[in-house]
Amino acid sequence: MPDCLFCKIIAGQIPSQKVYEDEFCYAFRDIAPQAPIHILVVSKAHVANIAEASSLPDEALAAVIRAIGRIAQAEKMDNGFRIVSNCGKDACQSVNHWHIHILGGKQLSERMD
Ligand code: DGP
């Protein structure tokens, strides 16, 4: 998608702090971290959000889940972490390219809203 920020990051047109990449997904550090470790895992194929991700092939969906586990291990998040995928206006999604936040490196709040 020509005007998509995350498509440009995936293509290397906008710099990012890459932490992981495979055939289907790309992961990099969030520019405005909300935890000591805050990583975004994005699908290389452009879909707007997790509701639209059902159009992706199973192997692409599985790759994202697999990437999360690999990143958690590489980042030594042995005490745990949280994943979040904001979808649409009510969830305050600000970049309309499906991504999953990985948050960790501290004791996170019990509340999730
Ligand atoms: P969301 O609000 O769930 O759509 O999350 C979008 C996230 O993307 C937000 O936490 C900030 C991050 N972000 C926005 N622009 C950039 C950027 O140019 N580089 C990086 N690394 N992260 C960005």
PDB file of N, CA and C and ligand atoms in Angstrom, residues 5-6 9 14-17 28-32 34 38 40 85-86 91-97 99 101, ligand 1:
ATOM      1  N   LEU A   5       2.353   3.610   6.407  1.00  0.00           N
ATOM      2  CA  LEU A   5       3.588   3.774   7.186  1.00  0.00           C
ATOM      3  C   LEU A   5       4.298   2.436   7.409  1.00  0.00           C
ATOM      4  N   PHE A   6       3.551   1.417   7.829  1.00  0.00           N
ATOM      5  CA  PHE A   6       4.217   0.145   8.145  1.00  0.00           C
ATOM      6  C   PHE A   6       4.681  -0.572   6.887  1.00  0.00           C
ATOM      7  N   ILE A   9       7.978   0.915   6.350  1.00  0.00           N
ATOM      8  CA  ILE A   9       8.967   0.371   7.301  1.00  0.00           C
ATOM      9  C   ILE A   9       9.418  -1.010   6.848  1.00  0.00           C
ATOM     10  N   ILE A  14      11.477   3.616   5.485  1.00  0.00           N
ATOM     11  CA  ILE A  14      11.510   4.365   6.746  1.00  0.00           C
ATOM     12  C   ILE A  14      12.297   3.499   7.722  1.00  0.00           C
ATOM     13  N   PRO A  15      13.312   4.088   8.401  1.00  0.00           N
ATOM     14  CA  PRO A  15      14.145   3.258   9.286  1.00  0.00           C
ATOM     15  C   PRO A  15      13.377   2.714  10.488  1.00  0.00           C
ATOM     16  N   SER A  16      13.810   1.562  10.966  1.00  0.00           N
ATOM     17  CA  SER A  16      13.206   0.980  12.172  1.00  0.00           C
ATOM     18  C   SER A  16      14.264   0.152  12.875  1.00  0.00           C
ATOM     19  N   GLN A  17      14.011  -0.115  14.144  1.00  0.00           N
ATOM     20  CA  GLN A  17      14.906  -0.993  14.914  1.00  0.00           C
ATOM     21  C   GLN A  17      14.368  -2.410  14.803  1.00  0.00           C
ATOM     22  N   PHE A  28       9.683  -4.844  14.962  1.00  0.00           N
ATOM     23  CA  PHE A  28      10.576  -3.708  15.255  1.00  0.00           C
ATOM     24  C   PHE A  28      10.105  -3.018  16.531  1.00  0.00           C
ATOM     25  N   ARG A  29      11.009  -2.215  17.111  1.00  0.00           N
ATOM     26  CA  ARG A  29      10.688  -1.547  18.379  1.00  0.00           C
ATOM     27  C   ARG A  29       9.750  -0.356  18.125  1.00  0.00           C
ATOM     28  N   ASP A  30       8.756  -0.238  19.033  1.00  0.00           N
ATOM     29  CA  ASP A  30       7.791   0.855  18.927  1.00  0.00           C
ATOM     30  C   ASP A  30       8.494   2.193  19.158  1.00  0.00           C
ATOM     31  N   ILE A  31       8.132   3.195  18.386  1.00  0.00           N
ATOM     32  CA  ILE A  31       8.768   4.510  18.473  1.00  0.00           C
ATOM     33  C   ILE A  31       8.412   5.227  19.786  1.00  0.00           C
ATOM     34  N   ALA A  32       7.304   4.856  20.399  1.00  0.00           N
ATOM     35  CA  ALA A  32       6.847   5.495  21.646  1.00  0.00           C
ATOM     36  C   ALA A  32       6.545   4.399  22.669  1.00  0.00           C
ATOM     37  N   GLN A  34       5.622   1.894  25.540  1.00  0.00           N
ATOM     38  CA  GLN A  34       4.774   1.995  26.738  1.00  0.00           C
ATOM     39  C   GLN A  34       5.193   0.978  27.791  1.00  0.00           C
ATOM     40  N   HIS A  38       8.854  -2.948  24.113  1.00  0.00           N
ATOM     41  CA  HIS A  38       7.613  -2.699  23.365  1.00  0.00           C
ATOM     42  C   HIS A  38       7.943  -2.896  21.881  1.00  0.00           C
ATOM     43  N   LEU A  40       6.573  -4.230  17.954  1.00  0.00           N
ATOM     44  CA  LEU A  40       5.425  -4.418  17.057  1.00  0.00           C
ATOM     45  C   LEU A  40       5.739  -5.537  16.082  1.00  0.00           C
ATOM     46  N   SER A  85      -3.629  -6.252  20.162  1.00  0.00           N
ATOM     47  CA  SER A  85      -3.815  -5.848  18.768  1.00  0.00           C
ATOM     48  C   SER A  85      -5.034  -4.939  18.699  1.00  0.00           C
ATOM     49  N   ASN A  86      -4.784  -3.644  18.667  1.00  0.00           N
ATOM     50  CA  ASN A  86      -5.886  -2.688  18.606  1.00  0.00           C
ATOM     51  C   ASN A  86      -6.566  -2.784  17.245  1.00  0.00           C
ATOM     52  N   ALA A  91     -10.833   0.919  19.735  1.00  0.00           N
ATOM     53  CA  ALA A  91      -9.591   0.444  20.366  1.00  0.00           C
ATOM     54  C   ALA A  91      -8.431   1.421  20.125  1.00  0.00           C
ATOM     55  N   CYS A  92      -8.744   2.578  19.513  1.00  0.00           N
ATOM     56  CA  CYS A  92      -7.716   3.615  19.260  1.00  0.00           C
ATOM     57  C   CYS A  92      -6.607   3.129  18.336  1.00  0.00           C
ATOM     58  N   GLN A  93      -6.943   2.268  17.376  1.00  0.00           N
ATOM     59  CA  GLN A  93      -5.922   1.870  16.400  1.00  0.00           C
ATOM     60  C   GLN A  93      -5.504   3.114  15.618  1.00  0.00           C
ATOM     61  N   SER A  94      -4.192   3.361  15.561  1.00  0.00           N
ATOM     62  CA  SER A  94      -3.715   4.585  14.901  1.00  0.00           C
ATOM     63  C   SER A  94      -3.002   4.304  13.587  1.00  0.00           C
ATOM     64  N   VAL A  95      -2.529   3.087  13.385  1.00  0.00           N
ATOM     65  CA  VAL A  95      -1.883   2.730  12.118  1.00  0.00           C
ATOM     66  C   VAL A  95      -2.692   1.574  11.521  1.00  0.00           C
ATOM     67  N   ASN A  96      -3.253   1.810  10.358  1.00  0.00           N
ATOM     68  CA  ASN A  96      -4.169   0.828   9.768  1.00  0.00           C
ATOM     69  C   ASN A  96      -3.434  -0.211   8.914  1.00  0.00           C
ATOM     70  N   HIS A  97      -2.498  -0.863   9.566  1.00  0.00           N
ATOM     71  CA  HIS A  97      -1.805  -2.031   9.001  1.00  0.00           C
ATOM     72  C   HIS A  97      -1.679  -2.986  10.177  1.00  0.00           C
ATOM     73  N   HIS A  99      -1.044  -5.109  13.211  1.00  0.00           N
ATOM     74  CA  HIS A  99       0.164  -5.322  14.011  1.00  0.00           C
ATOM     75  C   HIS A  99      -0.233  -5.801  15.400  1.00  0.00           C
ATOM     76  N   HIS A 101       1.173  -5.669  19.327  1.00  0.00           N
ATOM     77  CA  HIS A 101       2.119  -5.109  20.295  1.00  0.00           C
ATOM     78  C   HIS A 101       2.575  -6.231  21.228  1.00  0.00           C
TER      79      HIS A 101
HETATM   80  P1  DGP B   1      -1.826   1.335  17.317  1.00  0.00           P
HETATM   81  O1  DGP B   1      -2.219   2.595  18.025  1.00  0.00           O
HETATM   82  O2  DGP B   1      -2.266   0.084  18.016  1.00  0.00           O
HETATM   83  O3  DGP B   1      -2.242   1.395  15.868  1.00  0.00           O
HETATM   84  O4  DGP B   1      -0.229   1.288  17.366  1.00  0.00           O
HETATM   85  C1  DGP B   1       0.589   1.955  16.475  1.00  0.00           C
HETATM   86  C2  DGP B   1       1.942   2.007  17.108  1.00  0.00           C
HETATM   87  O5  DGP B   1       2.872   2.356  16.103  1.00  0.00           O
HETATM   88  C3  DGP B   1       2.095   3.060  18.210  1.00  0.00           C
HETATM   89  O6  DGP B   1       2.375   2.391  19.448  1.00  0.00           O
HETATM   90  C4  DGP B   1       3.278   3.911  17.784  1.00  0.00           C
HETATM   91  C5  DGP B   1       3.916   3.100  16.684  1.00  0.00           C
HETATM   92  N1  DGP B   1       4.488   3.904  15.618  1.00  0.00           N
HETATM   93  C6  DGP B   1       3.870   4.877  14.908  1.00  0.00           C
HETATM   94  N2  DGP B   1       4.704   5.383  13.992  1.00  0.00           N
HETATM   95  C7  DGP B   1       5.873   4.703  14.111  1.00  0.00           C
HETATM   96  C8  DGP B   1       7.127   4.764  13.435  1.00  0.00           C
HETATM   97  O7  DGP B   1       7.349   5.548  12.505  1.00  0.00           O
HETATM   98  N3  DGP B   1       8.099   3.902  13.852  1.00  0.00           N
HETATM   99  C9  DGP B   1       7.886   3.008  14.874  1.00  0.00           C
HETATM  100  N4  DGP B   1       8.920   2.229  15.206  1.00  0.00           N
HETATM  101  N5  DGP B   1       6.732   2.920  15.524  1.00  0.00           N
HETATM  102  C10 DGP B   1       5.732   3.756  15.147  1.00  0.00           C
END
